[in-house]
Short mmCIF file of C-alpha atoms in Angstrom, two decimals:
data_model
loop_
_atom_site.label_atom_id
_atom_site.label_comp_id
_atom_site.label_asym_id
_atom_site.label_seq_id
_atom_site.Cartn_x
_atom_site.Cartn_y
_atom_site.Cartn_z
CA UNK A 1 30.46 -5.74 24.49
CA UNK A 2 28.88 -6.67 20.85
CA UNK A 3 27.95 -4.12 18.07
CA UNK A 4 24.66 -3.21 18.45
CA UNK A 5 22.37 -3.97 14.85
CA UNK A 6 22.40 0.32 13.55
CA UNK A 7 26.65 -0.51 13.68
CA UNK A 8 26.87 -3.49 11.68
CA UNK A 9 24.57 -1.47 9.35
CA UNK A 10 26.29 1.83 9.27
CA UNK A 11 29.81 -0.60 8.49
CA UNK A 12 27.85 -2.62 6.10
CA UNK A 13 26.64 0.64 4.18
CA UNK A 14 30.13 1.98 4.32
CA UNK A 15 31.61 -0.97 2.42
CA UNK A 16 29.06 -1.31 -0.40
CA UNK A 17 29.45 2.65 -0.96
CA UNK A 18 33.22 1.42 -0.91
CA UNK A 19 32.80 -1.27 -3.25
CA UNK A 20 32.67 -0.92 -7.55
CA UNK A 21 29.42 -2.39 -9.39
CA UNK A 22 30.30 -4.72 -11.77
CA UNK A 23 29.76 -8.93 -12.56
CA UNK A 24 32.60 -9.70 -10.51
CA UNK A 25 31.36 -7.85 -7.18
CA UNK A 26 27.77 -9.09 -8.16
CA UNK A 27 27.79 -11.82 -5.56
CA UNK A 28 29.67 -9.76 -2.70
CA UNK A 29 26.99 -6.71 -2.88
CA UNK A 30 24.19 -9.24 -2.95
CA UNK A 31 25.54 -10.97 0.17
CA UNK A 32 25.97 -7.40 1.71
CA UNK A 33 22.54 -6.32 1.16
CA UNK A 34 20.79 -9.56 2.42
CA UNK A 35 22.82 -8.93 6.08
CA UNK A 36 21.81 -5.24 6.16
CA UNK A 37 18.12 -6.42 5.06
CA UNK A 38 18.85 -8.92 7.76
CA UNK A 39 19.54 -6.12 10.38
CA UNK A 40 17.19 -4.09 9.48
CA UNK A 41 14.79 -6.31 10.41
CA UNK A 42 15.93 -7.22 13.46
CA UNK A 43 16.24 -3.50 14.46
CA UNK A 44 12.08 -2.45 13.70
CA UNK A 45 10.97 -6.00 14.76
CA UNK A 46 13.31 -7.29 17.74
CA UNK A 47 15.87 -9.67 17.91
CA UNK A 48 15.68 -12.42 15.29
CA UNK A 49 13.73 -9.99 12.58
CA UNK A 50 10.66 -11.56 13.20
CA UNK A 51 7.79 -10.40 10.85
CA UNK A 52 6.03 -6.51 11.80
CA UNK A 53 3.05 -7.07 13.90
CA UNK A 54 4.20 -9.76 15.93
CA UNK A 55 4.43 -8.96 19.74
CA UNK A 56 8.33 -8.00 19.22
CA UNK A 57 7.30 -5.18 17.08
CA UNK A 58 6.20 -1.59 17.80
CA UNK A 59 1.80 -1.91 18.00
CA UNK A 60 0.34 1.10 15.72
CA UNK A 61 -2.54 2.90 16.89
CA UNK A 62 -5.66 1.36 18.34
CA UNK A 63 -8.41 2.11 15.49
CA UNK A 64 -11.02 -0.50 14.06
CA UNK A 65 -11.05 -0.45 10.62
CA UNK A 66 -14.62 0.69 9.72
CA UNK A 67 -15.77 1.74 6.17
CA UNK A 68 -15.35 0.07 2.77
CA UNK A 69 -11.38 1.18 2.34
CA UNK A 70 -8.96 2.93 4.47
CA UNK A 71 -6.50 6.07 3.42
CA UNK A 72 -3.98 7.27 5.95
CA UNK A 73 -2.58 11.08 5.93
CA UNK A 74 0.69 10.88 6.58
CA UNK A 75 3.64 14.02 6.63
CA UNK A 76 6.00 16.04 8.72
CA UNK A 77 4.64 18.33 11.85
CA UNK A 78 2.29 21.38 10.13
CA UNK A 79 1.67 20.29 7.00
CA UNK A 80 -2.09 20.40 7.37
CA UNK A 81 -2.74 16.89 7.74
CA UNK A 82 -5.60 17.99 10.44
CA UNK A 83 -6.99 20.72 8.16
CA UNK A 84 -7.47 17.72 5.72
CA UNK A 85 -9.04 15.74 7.89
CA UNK A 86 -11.78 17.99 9.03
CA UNK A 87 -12.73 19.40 5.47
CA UNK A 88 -12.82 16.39 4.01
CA UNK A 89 -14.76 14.25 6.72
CA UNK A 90 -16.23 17.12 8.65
CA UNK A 91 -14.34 14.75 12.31
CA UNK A 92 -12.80 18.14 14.25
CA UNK A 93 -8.86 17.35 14.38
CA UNK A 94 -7.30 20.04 16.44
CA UNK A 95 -5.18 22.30 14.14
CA UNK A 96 -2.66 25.08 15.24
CA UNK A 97 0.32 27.04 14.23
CA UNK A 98 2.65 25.19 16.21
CA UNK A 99 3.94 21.34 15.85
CA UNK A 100 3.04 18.09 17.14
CA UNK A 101 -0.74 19.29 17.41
CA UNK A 102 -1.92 15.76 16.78
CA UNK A 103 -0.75 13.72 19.57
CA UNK A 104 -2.62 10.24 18.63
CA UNK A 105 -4.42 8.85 15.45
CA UNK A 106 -7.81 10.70 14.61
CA UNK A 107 -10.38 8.57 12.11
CA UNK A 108 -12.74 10.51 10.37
CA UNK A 109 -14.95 8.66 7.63
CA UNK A 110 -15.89 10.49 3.81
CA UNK A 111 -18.71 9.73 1.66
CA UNK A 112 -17.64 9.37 -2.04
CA UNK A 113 -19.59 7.50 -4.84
CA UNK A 114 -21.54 6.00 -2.59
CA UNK A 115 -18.31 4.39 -0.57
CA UNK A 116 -17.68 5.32 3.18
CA UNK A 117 -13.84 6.17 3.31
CA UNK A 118 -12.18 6.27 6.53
CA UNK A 119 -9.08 8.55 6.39
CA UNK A 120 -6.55 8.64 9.55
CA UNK A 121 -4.68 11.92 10.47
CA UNK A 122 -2.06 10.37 11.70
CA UNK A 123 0.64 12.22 14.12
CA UNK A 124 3.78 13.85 12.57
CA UNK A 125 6.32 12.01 11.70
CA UNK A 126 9.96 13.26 11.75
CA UNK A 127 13.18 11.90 10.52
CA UNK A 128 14.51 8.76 12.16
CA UNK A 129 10.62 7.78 12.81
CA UNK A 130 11.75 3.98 11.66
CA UNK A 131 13.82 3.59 14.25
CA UNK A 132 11.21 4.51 16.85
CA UNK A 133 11.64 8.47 17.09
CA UNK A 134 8.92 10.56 17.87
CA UNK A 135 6.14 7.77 17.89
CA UNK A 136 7.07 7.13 14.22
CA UNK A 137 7.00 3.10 14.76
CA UNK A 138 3.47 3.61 15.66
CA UNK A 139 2.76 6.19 12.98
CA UNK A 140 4.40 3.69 10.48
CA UNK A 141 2.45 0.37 11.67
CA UNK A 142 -0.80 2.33 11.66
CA UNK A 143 -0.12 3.36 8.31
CA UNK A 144 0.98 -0.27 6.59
CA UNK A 145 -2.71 -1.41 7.46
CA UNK A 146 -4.21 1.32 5.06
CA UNK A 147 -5.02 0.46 1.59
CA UNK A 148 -3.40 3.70 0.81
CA UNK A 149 -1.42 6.53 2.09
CA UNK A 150 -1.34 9.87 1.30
CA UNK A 151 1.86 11.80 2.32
CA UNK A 152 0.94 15.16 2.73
CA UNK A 153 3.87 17.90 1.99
CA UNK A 154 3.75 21.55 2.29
CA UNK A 155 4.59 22.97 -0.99
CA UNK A 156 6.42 25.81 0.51
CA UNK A 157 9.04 23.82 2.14
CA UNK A 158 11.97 21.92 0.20
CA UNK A 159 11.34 18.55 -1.73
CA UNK A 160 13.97 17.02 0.48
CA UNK A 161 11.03 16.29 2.66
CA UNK A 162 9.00 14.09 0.66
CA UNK A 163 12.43 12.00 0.23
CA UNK A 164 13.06 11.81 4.02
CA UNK A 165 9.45 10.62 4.23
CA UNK A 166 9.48 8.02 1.64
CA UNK A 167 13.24 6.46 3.12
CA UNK A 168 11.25 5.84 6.60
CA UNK A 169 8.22 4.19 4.58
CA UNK A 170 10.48 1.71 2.50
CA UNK A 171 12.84 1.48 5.94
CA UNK A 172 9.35 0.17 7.86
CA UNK A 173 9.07 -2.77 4.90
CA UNK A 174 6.71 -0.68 2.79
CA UNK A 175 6.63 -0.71 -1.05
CA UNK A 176 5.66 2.48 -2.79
CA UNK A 177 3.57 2.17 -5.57
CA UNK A 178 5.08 -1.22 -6.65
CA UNK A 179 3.21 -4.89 -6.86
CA UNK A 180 4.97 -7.71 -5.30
CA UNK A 181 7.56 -9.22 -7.35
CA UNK A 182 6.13 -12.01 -9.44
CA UNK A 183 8.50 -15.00 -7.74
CA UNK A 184 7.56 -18.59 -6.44
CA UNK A 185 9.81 -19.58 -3.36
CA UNK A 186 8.81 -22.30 -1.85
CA UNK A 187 10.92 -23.51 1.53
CA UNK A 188 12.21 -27.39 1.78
CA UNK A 189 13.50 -29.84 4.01
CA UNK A 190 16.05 -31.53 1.30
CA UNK A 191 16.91 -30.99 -2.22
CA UNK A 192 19.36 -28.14 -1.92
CA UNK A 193 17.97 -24.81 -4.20
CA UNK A 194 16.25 -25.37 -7.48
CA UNK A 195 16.45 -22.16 -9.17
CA UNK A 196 14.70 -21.51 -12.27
CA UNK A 197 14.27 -18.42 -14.59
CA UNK A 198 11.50 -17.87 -16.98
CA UNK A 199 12.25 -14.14 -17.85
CA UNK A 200 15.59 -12.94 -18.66
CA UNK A 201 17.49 -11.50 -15.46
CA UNK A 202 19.40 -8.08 -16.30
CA UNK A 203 19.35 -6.32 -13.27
CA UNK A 204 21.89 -8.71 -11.25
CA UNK A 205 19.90 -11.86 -10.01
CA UNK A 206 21.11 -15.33 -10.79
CA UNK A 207 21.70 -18.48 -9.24
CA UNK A 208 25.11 -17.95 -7.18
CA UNK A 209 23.25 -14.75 -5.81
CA UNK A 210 20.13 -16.38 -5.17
CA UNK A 211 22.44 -19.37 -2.96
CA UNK A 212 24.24 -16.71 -1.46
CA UNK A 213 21.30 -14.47 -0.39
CA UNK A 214 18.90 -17.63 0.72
CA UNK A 215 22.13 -18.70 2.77
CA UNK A 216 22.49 -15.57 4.59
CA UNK A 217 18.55 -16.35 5.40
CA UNK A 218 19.69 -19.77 6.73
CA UNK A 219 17.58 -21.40 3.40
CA UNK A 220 19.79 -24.41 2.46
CA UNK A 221 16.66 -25.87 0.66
CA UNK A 222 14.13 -24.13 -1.59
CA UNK A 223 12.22 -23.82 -5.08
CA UNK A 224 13.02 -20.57 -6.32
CA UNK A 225 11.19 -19.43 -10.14
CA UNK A 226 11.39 -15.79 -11.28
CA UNK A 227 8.90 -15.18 -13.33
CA UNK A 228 9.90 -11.63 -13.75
CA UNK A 229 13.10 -9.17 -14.63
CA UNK A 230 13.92 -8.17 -10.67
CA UNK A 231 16.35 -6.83 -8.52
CA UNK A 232 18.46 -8.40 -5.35
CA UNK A 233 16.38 -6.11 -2.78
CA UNK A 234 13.04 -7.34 -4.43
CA UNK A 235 14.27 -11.07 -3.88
CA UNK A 236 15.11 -10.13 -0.51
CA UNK A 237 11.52 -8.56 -0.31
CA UNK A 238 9.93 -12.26 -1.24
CA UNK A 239 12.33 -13.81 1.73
CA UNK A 240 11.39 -11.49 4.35
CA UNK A 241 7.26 -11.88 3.56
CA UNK A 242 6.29 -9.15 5.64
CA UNK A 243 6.50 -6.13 3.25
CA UNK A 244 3.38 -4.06 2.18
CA UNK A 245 2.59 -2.79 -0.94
CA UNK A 246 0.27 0.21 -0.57
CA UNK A 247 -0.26 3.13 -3.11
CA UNK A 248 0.80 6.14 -2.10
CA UNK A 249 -0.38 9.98 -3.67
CA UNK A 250 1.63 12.39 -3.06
CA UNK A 251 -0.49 15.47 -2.08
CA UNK A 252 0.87 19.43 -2.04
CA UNK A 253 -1.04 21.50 0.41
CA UNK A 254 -0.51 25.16 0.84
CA UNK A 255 -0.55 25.70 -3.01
CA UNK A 256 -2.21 29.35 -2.25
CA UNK A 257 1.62 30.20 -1.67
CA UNK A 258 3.02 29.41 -4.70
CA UNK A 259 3.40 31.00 -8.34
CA UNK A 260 2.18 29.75 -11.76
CA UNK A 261 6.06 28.73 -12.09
CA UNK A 262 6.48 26.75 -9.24
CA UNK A 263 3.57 24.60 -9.68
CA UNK A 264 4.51 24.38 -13.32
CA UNK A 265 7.62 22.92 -12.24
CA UNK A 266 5.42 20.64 -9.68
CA UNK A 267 3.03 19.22 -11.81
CA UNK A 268 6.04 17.54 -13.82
CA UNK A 269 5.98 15.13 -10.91
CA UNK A 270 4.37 11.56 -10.94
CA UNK A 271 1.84 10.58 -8.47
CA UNK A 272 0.94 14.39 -7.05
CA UNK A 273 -2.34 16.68 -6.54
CA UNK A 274 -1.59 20.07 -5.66
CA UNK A 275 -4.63 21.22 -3.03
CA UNK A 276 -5.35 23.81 -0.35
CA UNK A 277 -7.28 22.60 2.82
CA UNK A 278 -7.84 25.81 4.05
CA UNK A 279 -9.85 27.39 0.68
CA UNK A 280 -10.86 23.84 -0.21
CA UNK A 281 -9.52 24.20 -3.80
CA UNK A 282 -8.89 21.16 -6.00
CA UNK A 283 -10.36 19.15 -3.44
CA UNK A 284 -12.65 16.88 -5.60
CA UNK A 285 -9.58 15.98 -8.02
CA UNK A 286 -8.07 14.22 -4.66
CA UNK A 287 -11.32 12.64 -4.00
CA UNK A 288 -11.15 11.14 -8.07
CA UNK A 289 -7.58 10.14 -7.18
CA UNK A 290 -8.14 7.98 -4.04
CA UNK A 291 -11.21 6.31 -5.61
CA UNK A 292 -9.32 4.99 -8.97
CA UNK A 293 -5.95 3.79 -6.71
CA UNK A 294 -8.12 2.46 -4.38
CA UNK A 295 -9.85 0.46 -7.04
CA UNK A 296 -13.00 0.76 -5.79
CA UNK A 297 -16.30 -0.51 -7.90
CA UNK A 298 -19.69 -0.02 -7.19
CA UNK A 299 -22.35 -2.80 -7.49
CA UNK A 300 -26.16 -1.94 -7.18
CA UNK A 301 -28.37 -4.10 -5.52
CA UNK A 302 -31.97 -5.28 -7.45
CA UNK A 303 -34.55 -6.92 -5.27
CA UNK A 304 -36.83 -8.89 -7.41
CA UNK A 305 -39.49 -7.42 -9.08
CA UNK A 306 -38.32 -3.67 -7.38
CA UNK A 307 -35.42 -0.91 -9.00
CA UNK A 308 -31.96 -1.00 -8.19
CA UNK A 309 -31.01 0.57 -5.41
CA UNK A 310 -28.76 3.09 -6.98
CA UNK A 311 -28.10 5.07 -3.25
CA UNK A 312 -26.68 2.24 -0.95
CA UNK A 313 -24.27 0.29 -3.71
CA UNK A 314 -21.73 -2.42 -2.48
CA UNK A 315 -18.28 -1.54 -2.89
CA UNK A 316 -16.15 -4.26 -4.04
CA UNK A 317 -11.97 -3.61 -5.12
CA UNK A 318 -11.16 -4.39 -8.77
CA UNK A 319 -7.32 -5.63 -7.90
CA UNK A 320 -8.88 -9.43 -6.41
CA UNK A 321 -11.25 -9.97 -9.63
CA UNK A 322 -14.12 -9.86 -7.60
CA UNK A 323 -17.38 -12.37 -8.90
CA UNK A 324 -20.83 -12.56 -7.50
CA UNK A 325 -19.33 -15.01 -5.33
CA UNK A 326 -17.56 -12.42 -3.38
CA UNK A 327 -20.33 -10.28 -3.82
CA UNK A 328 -22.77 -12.75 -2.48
CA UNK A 329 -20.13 -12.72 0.77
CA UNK A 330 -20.06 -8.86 1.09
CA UNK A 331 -23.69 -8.56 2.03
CA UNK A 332 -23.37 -11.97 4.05
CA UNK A 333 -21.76 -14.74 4.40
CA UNK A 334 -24.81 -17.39 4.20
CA UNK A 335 -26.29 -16.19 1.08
CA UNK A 336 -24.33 -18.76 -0.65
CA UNK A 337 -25.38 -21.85 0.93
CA UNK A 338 -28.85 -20.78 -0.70
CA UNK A 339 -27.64 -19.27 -4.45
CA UNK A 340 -29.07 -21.13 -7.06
CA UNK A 341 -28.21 -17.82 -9.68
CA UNK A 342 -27.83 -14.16 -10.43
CA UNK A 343 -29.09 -12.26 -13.45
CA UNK A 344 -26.47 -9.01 -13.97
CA UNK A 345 -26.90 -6.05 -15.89
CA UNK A 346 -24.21 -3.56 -16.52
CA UNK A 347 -20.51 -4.13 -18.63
CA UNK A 348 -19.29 -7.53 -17.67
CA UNK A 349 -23.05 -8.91 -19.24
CA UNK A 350 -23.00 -9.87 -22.30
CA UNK A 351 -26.62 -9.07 -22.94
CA UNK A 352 -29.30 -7.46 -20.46
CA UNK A 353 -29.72 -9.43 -18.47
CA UNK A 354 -27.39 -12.28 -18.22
CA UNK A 355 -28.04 -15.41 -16.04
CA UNK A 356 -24.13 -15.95 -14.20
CA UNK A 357 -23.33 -18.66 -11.85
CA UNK A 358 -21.33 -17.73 -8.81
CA UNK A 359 -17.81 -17.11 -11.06
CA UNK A 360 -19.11 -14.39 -13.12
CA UNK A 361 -16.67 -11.48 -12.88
CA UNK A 362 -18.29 -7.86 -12.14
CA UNK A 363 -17.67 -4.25 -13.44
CA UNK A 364 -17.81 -1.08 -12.34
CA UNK A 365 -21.81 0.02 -12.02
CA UNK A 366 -23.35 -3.89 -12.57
CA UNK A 367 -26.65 -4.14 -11.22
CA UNK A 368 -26.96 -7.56 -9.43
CA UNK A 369 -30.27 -9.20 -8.29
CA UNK A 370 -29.90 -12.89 -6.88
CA UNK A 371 -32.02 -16.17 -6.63
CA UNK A 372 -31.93 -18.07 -4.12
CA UNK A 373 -32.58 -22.00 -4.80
CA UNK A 374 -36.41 -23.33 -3.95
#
């Protein structure tokens, strides 16, 4: 009878811990992480590792994605997640003393800046949720479509908790607060790998480990450029191609239980905001701190010859460089088959107005009006 794929893992894990870092093991821990990568893959996704959301893989929640972002509240069993939910959408989310309350995903949608935010109380996740326990598969997929994910912690309990939490993210192919590596790899039929660095490697990547990793992939052939100091595991993360990069804020509820000292010693953490659901206090800090990671900009309409509508704006997301182009696409899709031009107002004009062809990149507050051609 063969090893099943959490085996080979557990005897993979035990070697590496077994094994000394230094040049000359460079190229054996490399190899040993690609094959545990390798399994990992194959143990969320099915046999073969095939990328998460294909039919092999566990299906998250059924929820269309309405609203101009999406923020998912996930944490452990009576953390408050529900509580959240309903004070900051108003959508009832059944809250009680004991666990497991919230048995499937419940969208509620927030009005902030003008922007309609749907937030997702997602069920409780528990330890081992990557490997399927507890609906956590389903919590987990659910949570890799959102454009961010807050991971909601009771500050009474122990800190080990937010760790357990973040090892079943990363363990579901999610990246937490990191961009995706700056690497071209580019797959070939012949040539054999053409590896290239344009940044100085110090944290164990060169070509023998690239070979040895893209072999354990079954890559004989490839273009491989690192534009960028990275590790083995982010190399690995450009092979596999299925890994999300979301931002995630780490958010303390319960505070009304602490002391002065204890949230002293909190607030020397990155990425956190300390709140209480149940007497609504710092509530409008977390509202600040999902609209800046979100990257969210707001774009004001101006019908000719009329004001800018200041109450409806368009919400565009700073990360993709948006232009009137994708602007023009927001409201709908045929406006450009007609746009002749657009006169801007706002920061990204360099005087008020400014006539911009469909390239011109916007800012935060522009007030666009659009001509169509005659």
């Amino acid at each position: 009878m063969s090893e099943g794929p959490q085996v080979k893992i557990d005897a993979l894990e035990a070697e590496m811990a077994r094994t000394q870092k230094n040049k000359a093991t460079n190229y054996h821990l490399g190899t040993l992480k690609a094959k545990i990568a390798k399994l990992k893959s194959e143990l969320i996704n099915g046999p073969g590792g095939k990328s998460a959301g294909t039919k092999n893989a566990e299906r998250g929640f059924e929820v269309s994605k309405s609203g101009d972002t999406r923020v998912g509240l996930v944490g452990f069993p009576s953390v408050g997640k529900s509580t959240l939910l309903t004070t900051l959408t108003g959508t009832r989310s059944e809250a009680a003393a004991y666990e497991f309350t919230t048995l499937t995903c419940i969208p509620g949608t927030m009005k902030y800046k003008g922007a309609r935010i749907q937030v997702l109380d997602l069920p409780g996740i528990i330890e081992g949720a990557a490997d399927g326990k507890g609906r956590g598969k389903q919590v987990i997929a659910t949570a890799r479509t959102c454009n961010m994910i807050l991971v909601i912690l009771d500050a009474g309990k122990p800190l080990t908790h937010k760790k357990i939490i973040e090892q079943e993210l990363i363990s579901f192919g999610i990246r937490i607060n990191q961009k995706p590596p700056n690497v071209k790899l580019v797959k070939k039929d012949k040539g054999g790998v053409n590896y290239q660095e344009i940044a100085l490697q110090t944290k164990g990547m060169n070509s023998e480990v690239a070979r040895l990793v893209l072999r354990e992939y079954k890559v004989a052939c490839a273009e491989v450029i690192l534009r960028e100091d990275i590790t083995v595991d982010q190399f690995i993360d450009v092979i596999e191609g299925n890994r999300s990069y979301v931002p995630v804020l780490y958010v303390f509820n319960k505070i009304d239980s602490l002391t002065i000292e204890e949230l002293d010693i909190l607030d020397q953490m990155p990425n956190y905001v300390p709140i209480s659901s149940q007497h609504e206090w710092n509530l409008e800090e977390l509202m600040e701190e999902i609209w800046n990671r979100c990257n969210m900009l707001r774009i004001y309409t101006k019908p000719k010859g009329k004001s800018p509508d200041y109450d409806e704006p368009v919400i565009l997301h700073s990360q993709g460089n948006p232009s009137v182009e994708h602007f023009c696409n927001r409201l709908h899709k045929s406006i450009m088959n007609e746009f002749s031009h657009a006169f801007v107002w706002g920061k990204s004009a360099k005087h008020q107005p400014q006539r911009c062809g469909k390239d011109h990149l916007l800012m935060d507050e522009d007030i666009v009006q659009i001509c169509k051609k005659v």
